[in-house]
PDB file of C-alpha atoms in Angstrom:
ATOM      1  CA  MET N  23      15.943   6.653 -15.120  1.00  0.00           C
ATOM      2  CA  GLY N  24      12.445   5.401 -14.428  1.00  0.00           C
ATOM      3  CA  LYS N  25       9.791   7.051 -12.342  1.00  0.00           C
ATOM      4  CA  SER N  26      10.039   6.877  -8.569  1.00  0.00           C
ATOM      5  CA  PRO N  27       8.137   7.589  -6.578  1.00  0.00           C
ATOM      6  CA  ALA N  28     -14.778  19.029  11.007  1.00  0.00           C
ATOM      7  CA  ASP N  29     -17.020  15.979  11.639  1.00  0.00           C
ATOM      8  CA  ALA N  30     -20.494  16.605  13.040  1.00  0.00           C
ATOM      9  CA  GLY N  31     -21.579  13.012  12.680  1.00  0.00           C
ATOM     10  CA  ASP N  32     -23.308  13.589   9.328  1.00  0.00           C
ATOM     11  CA  ASP N  33     -22.171  12.258   5.968  1.00  0.00           C
ATOM     12  CA  ASN N  34     -22.327  14.416   2.883  1.00  0.00           C
ATOM     13  CA  PRO N  35     -22.911  12.908  -0.553  1.00  0.00           C
ATOM     14  CA  ASN N  36     -19.795  13.466  -2.618  1.00  0.00           C
ATOM     15  CA  SER N  37     -19.598  13.827  -6.333  1.00  0.00           C
ATOM     16  CA  GLY N  38     -16.846  12.278  -8.411  1.00  0.00           C
ATOM     17  CA  SER N  39     -16.174   9.810 -11.154  1.00  0.00           C
ATOM     18  CA  ALA N  40     -16.176   6.131 -10.373  1.00  0.00           C
ATOM     19  CA  GLY N  41     -15.724   4.899 -13.942  1.00  0.00           C
ATOM     20  CA  GLY N  42     -12.342   3.271 -13.391  1.00  0.00           C
ATOM     21  CA  PRO N  43      -8.865   3.996 -12.024  1.00  0.00           C
ATOM     22  CA  GLN N  44      -8.539   7.735 -11.477  1.00  0.00           C
ATOM     23  CA  PRO N  45      -5.095   9.079 -12.501  1.00  0.00           C
ATOM     24  CA  ASP N  46      -5.650  12.428 -10.780  1.00  0.00           C
ATOM     25  CA  ILE N  47      -6.024  11.032  -7.247  1.00  0.00           C
ATOM     26  CA  PRO N  48      -3.061  12.216  -5.100  1.00  0.00           C
ATOM     27  CA  SER N  49      -0.718   9.408  -4.076  1.00  0.00           C
ATOM     28  CA  ALA N  50      -1.334  10.044  -0.366  1.00  0.00           C
ATOM     29  CA  ALA N  51      -5.085   9.720  -0.948  1.00  0.00           C
ATOM     30  CA  VAL N  52      -4.537   6.498  -2.911  1.00  0.00           C
ATOM     31  CA  ALA N  53      -2.744   4.974   0.087  1.00  0.00           C
ATOM     32  CA  ARG N  54      -5.574   6.017   2.409  1.00  0.00           C
ATOM     33  CA  LEU N  55      -8.239   4.734   0.006  1.00  0.00           C
ATOM     34  CA  ALA N  56      -6.513   1.345   0.048  1.00  0.00           C
ATOM     35  CA  THR N  57      -6.732   1.417   3.849  1.00  0.00           C
ATOM     36  CA  TYR N  58     -10.437   2.334   3.739  1.00  0.00           C
ATOM     37  CA  LEU N  59     -11.022  -0.545   1.328  1.00  0.00           C
ATOM     38  CA  HIS N  60      -9.349  -3.023   3.673  1.00  0.00           C
ATOM     39  CA  VAL N  61     -11.332  -1.712   6.661  1.00  0.00           C
ATOM     40  CA  LEU N  62     -14.623  -1.758   4.752  1.00  0.00           C
ATOM     41  CA  ARG N  63     -14.103  -5.324   3.574  1.00  0.00           C
ATOM     42  CA  SER N  64     -13.411  -6.368   7.167  1.00  0.00           C
ATOM     43  CA  MET N  65     -16.593  -4.593   8.266  1.00  0.00           C
ATOM     44  CA  SER N  66     -18.563  -6.282   5.504  1.00  0.00           C
ATOM     45  CA  GLU N  67     -17.352  -9.695   6.666  1.00  0.00           C
ATOM     46  CA  THR N  68     -18.802  -8.973  10.117  1.00  0.00           C
ATOM     47  CA  GLY N  69     -22.193  -8.139   8.606  1.00  0.00           C
ATOM     48  CA  ALA N  70     -22.004  -4.328   8.647  1.00  0.00           C
ATOM     49  CA  MET N  71     -24.192  -2.767   5.967  1.00  0.00           C
ATOM     50  CA  VAL N  72     -23.858   0.955   6.728  1.00  0.00           C
ATOM     51  CA  VAL N  73     -20.974   2.940   8.222  1.00  0.00           C
ATOM     52  CA  SER N  74     -20.743   6.603   9.211  1.00  0.00           C
ATOM     53  CA  SER N  75     -17.797   8.800   8.268  1.00  0.00           C
ATOM     54  CA  GLY N  76     -16.828   8.984  11.932  1.00  0.00           C
ATOM     55  CA  GLN N  77     -16.786   5.206  12.320  1.00  0.00           C
ATOM     56  CA  LEU N  78     -14.781   4.634   9.147  1.00  0.00           C
ATOM     57  CA  ALA N  79     -12.362   7.460   9.933  1.00  0.00           C
ATOM     58  CA  ALA N  80     -11.724   6.103  13.429  1.00  0.00           C
ATOM     59  CA  ALA N  81     -11.158   2.576  12.125  1.00  0.00           C
ATOM     60  CA  ALA N  82      -8.744   3.861   9.468  1.00  0.00           C
ATOM     61  CA  GLY N  83      -6.897   6.220  11.823  1.00  0.00           C
ATOM     62  CA  VAL N  84      -7.712   9.494  10.039  1.00  0.00           C
ATOM     63  CA  ASN N  85     -10.010  12.409  10.770  1.00  0.00           C
ATOM     64  CA  SER N  86     -13.416  12.627   9.142  1.00  0.00           C
ATOM     65  CA  ALA N  87     -12.633  15.715   7.065  1.00  0.00           C
ATOM     66  CA  ILE N  88      -9.721  13.957   5.349  1.00  0.00           C
ATOM     67  CA  LEU N  89     -11.824  10.839   4.831  1.00  0.00           C
ATOM     68  CA  ARG N  90     -14.659  12.756   3.156  1.00  0.00           C
ATOM     69  CA  LYS N  91     -12.179  14.583   0.917  1.00  0.00           C
ATOM     70  CA  ASP N  92     -10.576  11.270  -0.083  1.00  0.00           C
ATOM     71  CA  LEU N  93     -13.947   9.688  -0.808  1.00  0.00           C
ATOM     72  CA  SER N  94     -14.912  12.626  -3.031  1.00  0.00           C
ATOM     73  CA  HIS N  95     -12.433  11.202  -5.568  1.00  0.00           C
ATOM     74  CA  VAL N  96     -14.527   8.059  -5.972  1.00  0.00           C
ATOM     75  CA  GLY N  97     -18.075   9.436  -5.809  1.00  0.00           C
ATOM     76  CA  SER N  98     -18.803   7.946  -2.415  1.00  0.00           C
ATOM     77  CA  GLY N  99     -22.596   8.395  -2.396  1.00  0.00           C
ATOM     78  CA  GLY N 100     -22.929   8.943   1.346  1.00  0.00           C
ATOM     79  CA  VAL N 101     -26.329   9.894   2.777  1.00  0.00           C
ATOM     80  CA  ARG N 102     -26.485  12.759   5.257  1.00  0.00           C
ATOM     81  CA  GLY N 103     -27.352  11.538   8.737  1.00  0.00           C
ATOM     82  CA  VAL N 104     -27.175   7.893   7.617  1.00  0.00           C
ATOM     83  CA  GLY N 105     -23.714   7.145   6.317  1.00  0.00           C
ATOM     84  CA  TYR N 106     -22.291   5.035   3.522  1.00  0.00           C
ATOM     85  CA  ASP N 107     -23.550   1.780   2.104  1.00  0.00           C
ATOM     86  CA  VAL N 108     -20.599  -0.526   2.833  1.00  0.00           C
ATOM     87  CA  SER N 109     -20.884  -2.802  -0.200  1.00  0.00           C
ATOM     88  CA  ARG N 110     -21.395   0.112  -2.579  1.00  0.00           C
ATOM     89  CA  LEU N 111     -18.429   2.002  -1.155  1.00  0.00           C
ATOM     90  CA  VAL N 112     -16.243  -1.111  -1.419  1.00  0.00           C
ATOM     91  CA  ALA N 113     -17.166  -1.406  -5.090  1.00  0.00           C
ATOM     92  CA  ARG N 114     -16.512   2.270  -5.821  1.00  0.00           C
ATOM     93  CA  ILE N 115     -13.120   2.361  -4.118  1.00  0.00           C
ATOM     94  CA  ALA N 116     -12.055  -0.923  -5.718  1.00  0.00           C
ATOM     95  CA  LEU N 117     -13.058   0.405  -9.137  1.00  0.00           C
ATOM     96  CA  ALA N 118     -11.249   3.715  -8.613  1.00  0.00           C
ATOM     97  CA  LEU N 119      -8.079   1.929  -7.483  1.00  0.00           C
ATOM     98  CA  GLY N 120      -8.295  -0.607 -10.285  1.00  0.00           C
ATOM     99  CA  VAL N 121      -8.496  -3.590  -7.923  1.00  0.00           C
ATOM    100  CA  GLU N 122     -12.011  -4.745  -8.739  1.00  0.00           C
ATOM    101  CA  HIS N 123     -10.281  -7.748 -10.313  1.00  0.00           C
ATOM    102  CA  ASN N 124      -7.038  -9.496  -9.436  1.00  0.00           C
ATOM    103  CA  HIS N 125      -3.693  -8.236 -10.719  1.00  0.00           C
ATOM    104  CA  ASN N 126      -1.190 -10.982 -11.371  1.00  0.00           C
ATOM    105  CA  VAL N 127       2.193 -10.539  -9.697  1.00  0.00           C
ATOM    106  CA  VAL N 128       5.518 -12.340  -9.917  1.00  0.00           C
ATOM    107  CA  LEU N 129       7.704 -12.368  -6.807  1.00  0.00           C
ATOM    108  CA  ALA N 130      11.459 -12.464  -7.404  1.00  0.00           C
ATOM    109  CA  GLY N 131      13.558 -13.808  -4.545  1.00  0.00           C
ATOM    110  CA  ALA N 132      13.227 -17.132  -2.739  1.00  0.00           C
ATOM    111  CA  GLY N 133      15.261 -16.120   0.294  1.00  0.00           C
ATOM    112  CA  HIS N 134      13.979 -15.285   3.778  1.00  0.00           C
ATOM    113  CA  LEU N 135      12.208 -12.080   2.670  1.00  0.00           C
ATOM    114  CA  GLY N 136      10.614 -13.697  -0.350  1.00  0.00           C
ATOM    115  CA  LYS N 137       9.357 -16.607   1.750  1.00  0.00           C
ATOM    116  CA  ALA N 138       7.895 -14.216   4.319  1.00  0.00           C
ATOM    117  CA  LEU N 139       6.092 -12.249   1.612  1.00  0.00           C
ATOM    118  CA  ILE N 140       4.732 -15.304  -0.167  1.00  0.00           C
ATOM    119  CA  ASN N 141       3.306 -16.609   3.094  1.00  0.00           C
ATOM    120  CA  ARG N 142       1.399 -13.460   3.878  1.00  0.00           C
ATOM    121  CA  VAL N 143      -2.334 -14.088   3.691  1.00  0.00           C
ATOM    122  CA  GLY N 144      -4.942 -11.718   2.282  1.00  0.00           C
ATOM    123  CA  PHE N 145      -3.364 -10.678  -1.031  1.00  0.00           C
ATOM    124  CA  ASP N 146      -6.380 -11.955  -2.953  1.00  0.00           C
ATOM    125  CA  ARG N 147      -8.705  -9.835  -0.821  1.00  0.00           C
ATOM    126  CA  ARG N 148      -6.775  -6.795  -1.982  1.00  0.00           C
ATOM    127  CA  GLY N 149      -6.867  -7.598  -5.676  1.00  0.00           C
ATOM    128  CA  ILE N 150      -3.424  -9.226  -5.807  1.00  0.00           C
ATOM    129  CA  LYS N 151      -2.576 -12.754  -6.948  1.00  0.00           C
ATOM    130  CA  ILE N 152       1.023 -13.991  -6.796  1.00  0.00           C
ATOM    131  CA  VAL N 153       1.239 -16.390  -9.720  1.00  0.00           C
ATOM    132  CA  ALA N 154       4.925 -17.322  -9.633  1.00  0.00           C
ATOM    133  CA  MET N 155       8.200 -17.024  -7.757  1.00  0.00           C
ATOM    134  CA  VAL N 156      11.525 -16.678  -9.562  1.00  0.00           C
ATOM    135  CA  GLU N 157      15.114 -16.748  -8.362  1.00  0.00           C
ATOM    136  CA  ALA N 158      18.577 -16.141  -9.799  1.00  0.00           C
ATOM    137  CA  ASP N 159      20.327 -18.638  -7.503  1.00  0.00           C
ATOM    138  CA  PRO N 160      20.484 -21.952  -9.418  1.00  0.00           C
ATOM    139  CA  GLU N 161      20.533 -23.909  -6.156  1.00  0.00           C
ATOM    140  CA  LEU N 162      17.037 -22.633  -5.322  1.00  0.00           C
ATOM    141  CA  VAL N 163      15.535 -22.998  -8.794  1.00  0.00           C
ATOM    142  CA  GLY N 164      13.314 -26.078  -8.935  1.00  0.00           C
ATOM    143  CA  THR N 165      12.598 -26.161  -5.214  1.00  0.00           C
ATOM    144  CA  SER N 166       9.095 -25.703  -3.813  1.00  0.00           C
ATOM    145  CA  ILE N 167       8.083 -22.894  -1.472  1.00  0.00           C
ATOM    146  CA  ALA N 168       5.067 -23.169   0.826  1.00  0.00           C
ATOM    147  CA  ALA N 169       2.778 -20.224   0.103  1.00  0.00           C
ATOM    148  CA  ALA N 170      -0.408 -19.006   1.774  1.00  0.00           C
ATOM    149  CA  GLU N 171      -2.460 -20.391  -1.106  1.00  0.00           C
ATOM    150  CA  GLY N 172      -0.448 -23.558  -1.828  1.00  0.00           C
ATOM    151  CA  GLU N 173       3.054 -24.445  -2.946  1.00  0.00           C
ATOM    152  CA  LEU N 174       4.908 -22.597  -5.684  1.00  0.00           C
ATOM    153  CA  GLU N 175       7.824 -23.996  -7.638  1.00  0.00           C
ATOM    154  CA  VAL N 176      10.772 -21.626  -7.800  1.00  0.00           C
ATOM    155  CA  ARG N 177      11.614 -20.898 -11.416  1.00  0.00           C
ATOM    156  CA  GLY N 178      14.658 -19.328 -13.027  1.00  0.00           C
ATOM    157  CA  LEU N 179      15.015 -15.835 -14.497  1.00  0.00           C
ATOM    158  CA  ALA N 180      14.950 -17.321 -17.986  1.00  0.00           C
ATOM    159  CA  ASP N 181      11.287 -18.227 -17.398  1.00  0.00           C
ATOM    160  CA  ILE N 182      10.175 -14.675 -16.588  1.00  0.00           C
ATOM    161  CA  ARG N 183       9.129 -13.754 -20.134  1.00  0.00           C
ATOM    162  CA  ALA N 184       7.028 -16.911 -20.525  1.00  0.00           C
ATOM    163  CA  ILE N 185       5.446 -16.511 -17.074  1.00  0.00           C
ATOM    164  CA  CYS N 186       4.525 -12.879 -17.715  1.00  0.00           C
ATOM    165  CA  ALA N 187       3.028 -13.699 -21.103  1.00  0.00           C
ATOM    166  CA  GLU N 188       1.039 -16.669 -19.785  1.00  0.00           C
ATOM    167  CA  HIS N 189      -0.408 -14.859 -16.773  1.00  0.00           C
ATOM    168  CA  ARG N 190      -0.489 -11.322 -18.216  1.00  0.00           C
ATOM    169  CA  VAL N 191       1.640 -10.129 -15.323  1.00  0.00           C
ATOM    170  CA  GLU N 192       1.437  -6.401 -14.617  1.00  0.00           C
ATOM    171  CA  ILE N 193       3.446  -6.090 -11.411  1.00  0.00           C
ATOM    172  CA  ALA N 194       6.718  -7.563 -10.167  1.00  0.00           C
ATOM    173  CA  VAL N 195       8.199  -7.629  -6.693  1.00  0.00           C
ATOM    174  CA  LEU N 196      11.977  -7.484  -6.238  1.00  0.00           C
ATOM    175  CA  ALA N 197      12.992  -9.272  -3.029  1.00  0.00           C
ATOM    176  CA  THR N 198      16.254 -10.661  -4.347  1.00  0.00           C
ATOM    177  CA  SER N 199      19.784 -10.201  -3.058  1.00  0.00           C
ATOM    178  CA  ASP N 200      21.187  -6.789  -3.978  1.00  0.00           C
ATOM    179  CA  ASP N 201      23.672  -8.462  -6.337  1.00  0.00           C
ATOM    180  CA  ASN N 202      20.841  -9.924  -8.417  1.00  0.00           C
ATOM    181  CA  ALA N 203      18.492  -6.938  -8.311  1.00  0.00           C
ATOM    182  CA  GLN N 204      19.504  -5.280 -11.590  1.00  0.00           C
ATOM    183  CA  ILE N 205      19.607  -8.432 -13.714  1.00  0.00           C
ATOM    184  CA  THR N 206      16.250  -9.542 -12.328  1.00  0.00           C
ATOM    185  CA  CYS N 207      14.747  -6.120 -12.951  1.00  0.00           C
ATOM    186  CA  ASP N 208      16.089  -6.174 -16.516  1.00  0.00           C
ATOM    187  CA  SER N 209      14.339  -9.502 -17.104  1.00  0.00           C
ATOM    188  CA  PHE N 210      11.007  -8.080 -15.936  1.00  0.00           C
ATOM    189  CA  VAL N 211      11.384  -4.962 -18.080  1.00  0.00           C
ATOM    190  CA  ALA N 212      12.231  -7.115 -21.113  1.00  0.00           C
ATOM    191  CA  ALA N 213       9.042  -9.095 -20.424  1.00  0.00           C
ATOM    192  CA  GLY N 214       6.951  -5.910 -20.529  1.00  0.00           C
ATOM    193  CA  VAL N 215       6.381  -5.399 -16.795  1.00  0.00           C
ATOM    194  CA  GLN N 216       6.073  -1.693 -16.011  1.00  0.00           C
ATOM    195  CA  GLN N 217       5.294  -1.693 -12.270  1.00  0.00           C
ATOM    196  CA  ILE N 218       8.001  -2.942  -9.901  1.00  0.00           C
ATOM    197  CA  LEU N 219       7.947  -2.946  -6.099  1.00  0.00           C
ATOM    198  CA  ASN N 220      11.557  -2.921  -4.923  1.00  0.00           C
ATOM    199  CA  PHE N 221      12.552  -4.324  -1.519  1.00  0.00           C
ATOM    200  CA  THR N 222      16.287  -4.329  -2.274  1.00  0.00           C
ATOM    201  CA  CYS N 223      18.804  -1.632  -1.347  1.00  0.00           C
ATOM    202  CA  VAL N 224      19.623  -1.106  -5.030  1.00  0.00           C
ATOM    203  CA  ALA N 225      17.977   1.546  -7.205  1.00  0.00           C
ATOM    204  CA  PRO N 226      17.702  -0.375 -10.484  1.00  0.00           C
ATOM    205  CA  ARG N 227      18.143   1.460 -13.765  1.00  0.00           C
ATOM    206  CA  VAL N 228      14.952   1.267 -15.818  1.00  0.00           C
ATOM    207  CA  PRO N 229      13.401   3.059 -18.830  1.00  0.00           C
ATOM    208  CA  GLU N 230      11.253   6.128 -18.290  1.00  0.00           C
ATOM    209  CA  HIS N 231       7.988   4.240 -18.784  1.00  0.00           C
ATOM    210  CA  VAL N 232       8.739   1.815 -15.925  1.00  0.00           C
ATOM    211  CA  TYR N 233       7.705   2.791 -12.397  1.00  0.00           C
ATOM    212  CA  VAL N 234       9.811   1.465  -9.516  1.00  0.00           C
ATOM    213  CA  ARG N 235       8.490   1.969  -5.999  1.00  0.00           C
ATOM    214  CA  PRO N 236      11.104   1.430  -3.286  1.00  0.00           C
ATOM    215  CA  VAL N 237      10.286  -0.074   0.087  1.00  0.00           C
ATOM    216  CA  ASP N 238      13.009   1.047   2.483  1.00  0.00           C
ATOM    217  CA  PHE N 239      12.644  -0.312   6.038  1.00  0.00           C
ATOM    218  CA  ALA N 240      15.526   1.814   7.353  1.00  0.00           C
ATOM    219  CA  LEU N 241      13.956   4.976   5.926  1.00  0.00           C
ATOM    220  CA  GLU N 242      10.592   4.192   7.495  1.00  0.00           C
ATOM    221  CA  LEU N 243      12.259   3.606  10.863  1.00  0.00           C
ATOM    222  CA  GLN N 244      14.116   6.921  10.545  1.00  0.00           C
ATOM    223  CA  VAL N 245      10.801   8.708   9.927  1.00  0.00           C
ATOM    224  CA  MET N 246       9.314   7.066  13.017  1.00  0.00           C
ATOM    225  CA  ALA N 247      12.384   7.996  15.070  1.00  0.00           C
ATOM    226  CA  PHE N 248      11.965  11.594  13.898  1.00  0.00           C
ATOM    227  CA  ASN N 249       8.311  11.551  14.951  1.00  0.00           C
ATOM    228  CA  ALA N 250       9.222  10.109  18.347  1.00  0.00           C
ATOM    229  CA  THR N 251      11.866  12.782  18.898  1.00  0.00           C
ATOM    230  CA  ARG N 252       9.463  15.585  17.983  1.00  0.00           C
ATOM    231  CA  ARG N 253       6.775  14.144  20.238  1.00  0.00           C
ATOM    232  CA  HIS N 254       9.154  13.855  23.201  1.00  0.00           C
ATOM    233  CA  SER N 255      10.392  17.409  22.587  1.00  0.00           C
ATOM    234  CA  ALA N 256       6.834  18.773  22.498  1.00  0.00           C
ATOM    235  CA  GLN N 257       5.927  16.922  25.697  1.00  0.00           C
ATOM    236  CA  ALA N 258       9.058  18.227  27.434  1.00  0.00           C
ATOM    237  CA  GLN N 259       8.184  21.803  26.479  1.00  0.00           C
ATOM    238  CA  VAL N 260       4.669  21.418  27.892  1.00  0.00           C
ATOM    239  CA  VAL N 261       6.041  20.031  31.169  1.00  0.00           C
ATOM    240  CA  GLN N 262       8.651  22.784  31.346  1.00  0.00           C
ATOM    241  CA  ARG N 263       6.053  25.532  30.894  1.00  0.00           C
ATOM    242  CA  ALA N 264       3.737  23.936  33.429  1.00  0.00           C
ATOM    243  CA  SER N 265       6.474  23.585  36.076  1.00  0.00           C
ATOM    244  CA  ALA N 266       8.015  27.027  35.633  1.00  0.00           C
ATOM    245  CA  PRO N 267       7.506  29.427  38.588  1.00  0.00           C
ATOM    246  CA  GLY N 268       4.155  31.086  38.107  1.00  0.00           C
ATOM    247  CA  GLY N 269       3.858  29.323  34.801  1.00  0.00           C
ATOM    248  CA  ARG N 270       0.843  27.526  33.510  1.00  0.00           C
ATOM    249  CA  THR N 271      -0.057  25.597  30.436  1.00  0.00           C
ATOM    250  CA  GLN N 272      -1.924  28.010  28.220  1.00  0.00           C
ATOM    251  CA  SER N 273      -2.996  25.586  25.567  1.00  0.00           C
ATOM    252  CA  LYS N 274      -3.654  21.930  25.248  1.00  0.00           C
ATOM    253  CA  GLN N 275      -0.830  19.763  24.058  1.00  0.00           C
ATOM    254  CA  ARG N 276      -1.053  19.065  20.361  1.00  0.00           C
ATOM    255  CA  SER N 277      -0.249  15.836  18.605  1.00  0.00           C
ATOM    256  CA  VAL N 278       2.937  16.104  16.638  1.00  0.00           C
ATOM    257  CA  GLY N 279       3.724  14.029  13.585  1.00  0.00           C
ATOM    258  CA  VAL N 280       4.407  14.111   9.903  1.00  0.00           C
TER     259      VAL N 280
END
C-alpha cells in the first residue's frame, strides 16, 4: 500500500534553513505555514510591509508561541520589537513549502465535485495550476468545462500519460465516482504521478512510493461534532459548579478542542 497520510508583542529572529522544501517540518506545521502564506499574501495585496507575530497569529487563528515555532522552520528573520518583513516572509515560506513556482495538477472527475473544484479561484496564488481535466465517462469526454481561468476540454483517461509528460504534472486530484477511482488512480501512477489528493470514498491501492492524501468530508464533520460535544459538556460543568449551593466557579472556563 502507498503512504497515507507566550507573546509579549516582540518578535524574535529565528534561525533555520530556507534553502528549499524542508522534509523535516511536521505535517501540522506545514498546514499552518500554508495558512500563514495565504494570510501574508492577502496582507501584501493591501499594502502591508511589516507584520508582528501577534497580528499574524491572530489573522491565522493560532497563538503567537506556535507561530514563532512554526516560522523557526523557515528562518523567518523577524526583528525584535518590529516584526517580520511581509515580502521576505512570503518568499521564505513559499521556498520552504516548495510553492515558489507553480505545480501543475490534473483534476480527474468532471462531475459536480470536479466542476466545483475547477471553478475555485486562487489556486495560482498558492502555487497550483490545474492544467487539465480528465474523465472516465465517455459521455463527458470532449465536453468543455468553465474554469476559473478559462475553459478546459474534458479528456479521457487514455490521455493522462501524454498530459502528464507534456506539462510535467506532479500532483493529481481524484474527484471521480467511486467506481472509477482505482482505474483513474492506476493511470496516474503509470504516468509517473506520485502525489494524489483523493476526494473519493475509495482507498486506492498504490505502490509504496506514491502518496495518497484522503479528503473525507464525513470524517471532518465527525471531528467537529466531537469538538462541539466536548465544548457543550465543559460549559455545562461550569454552569453546574456555579449554580450548586454554596458553589462558585474557581477557575475560568477553558477553550476545549482538538
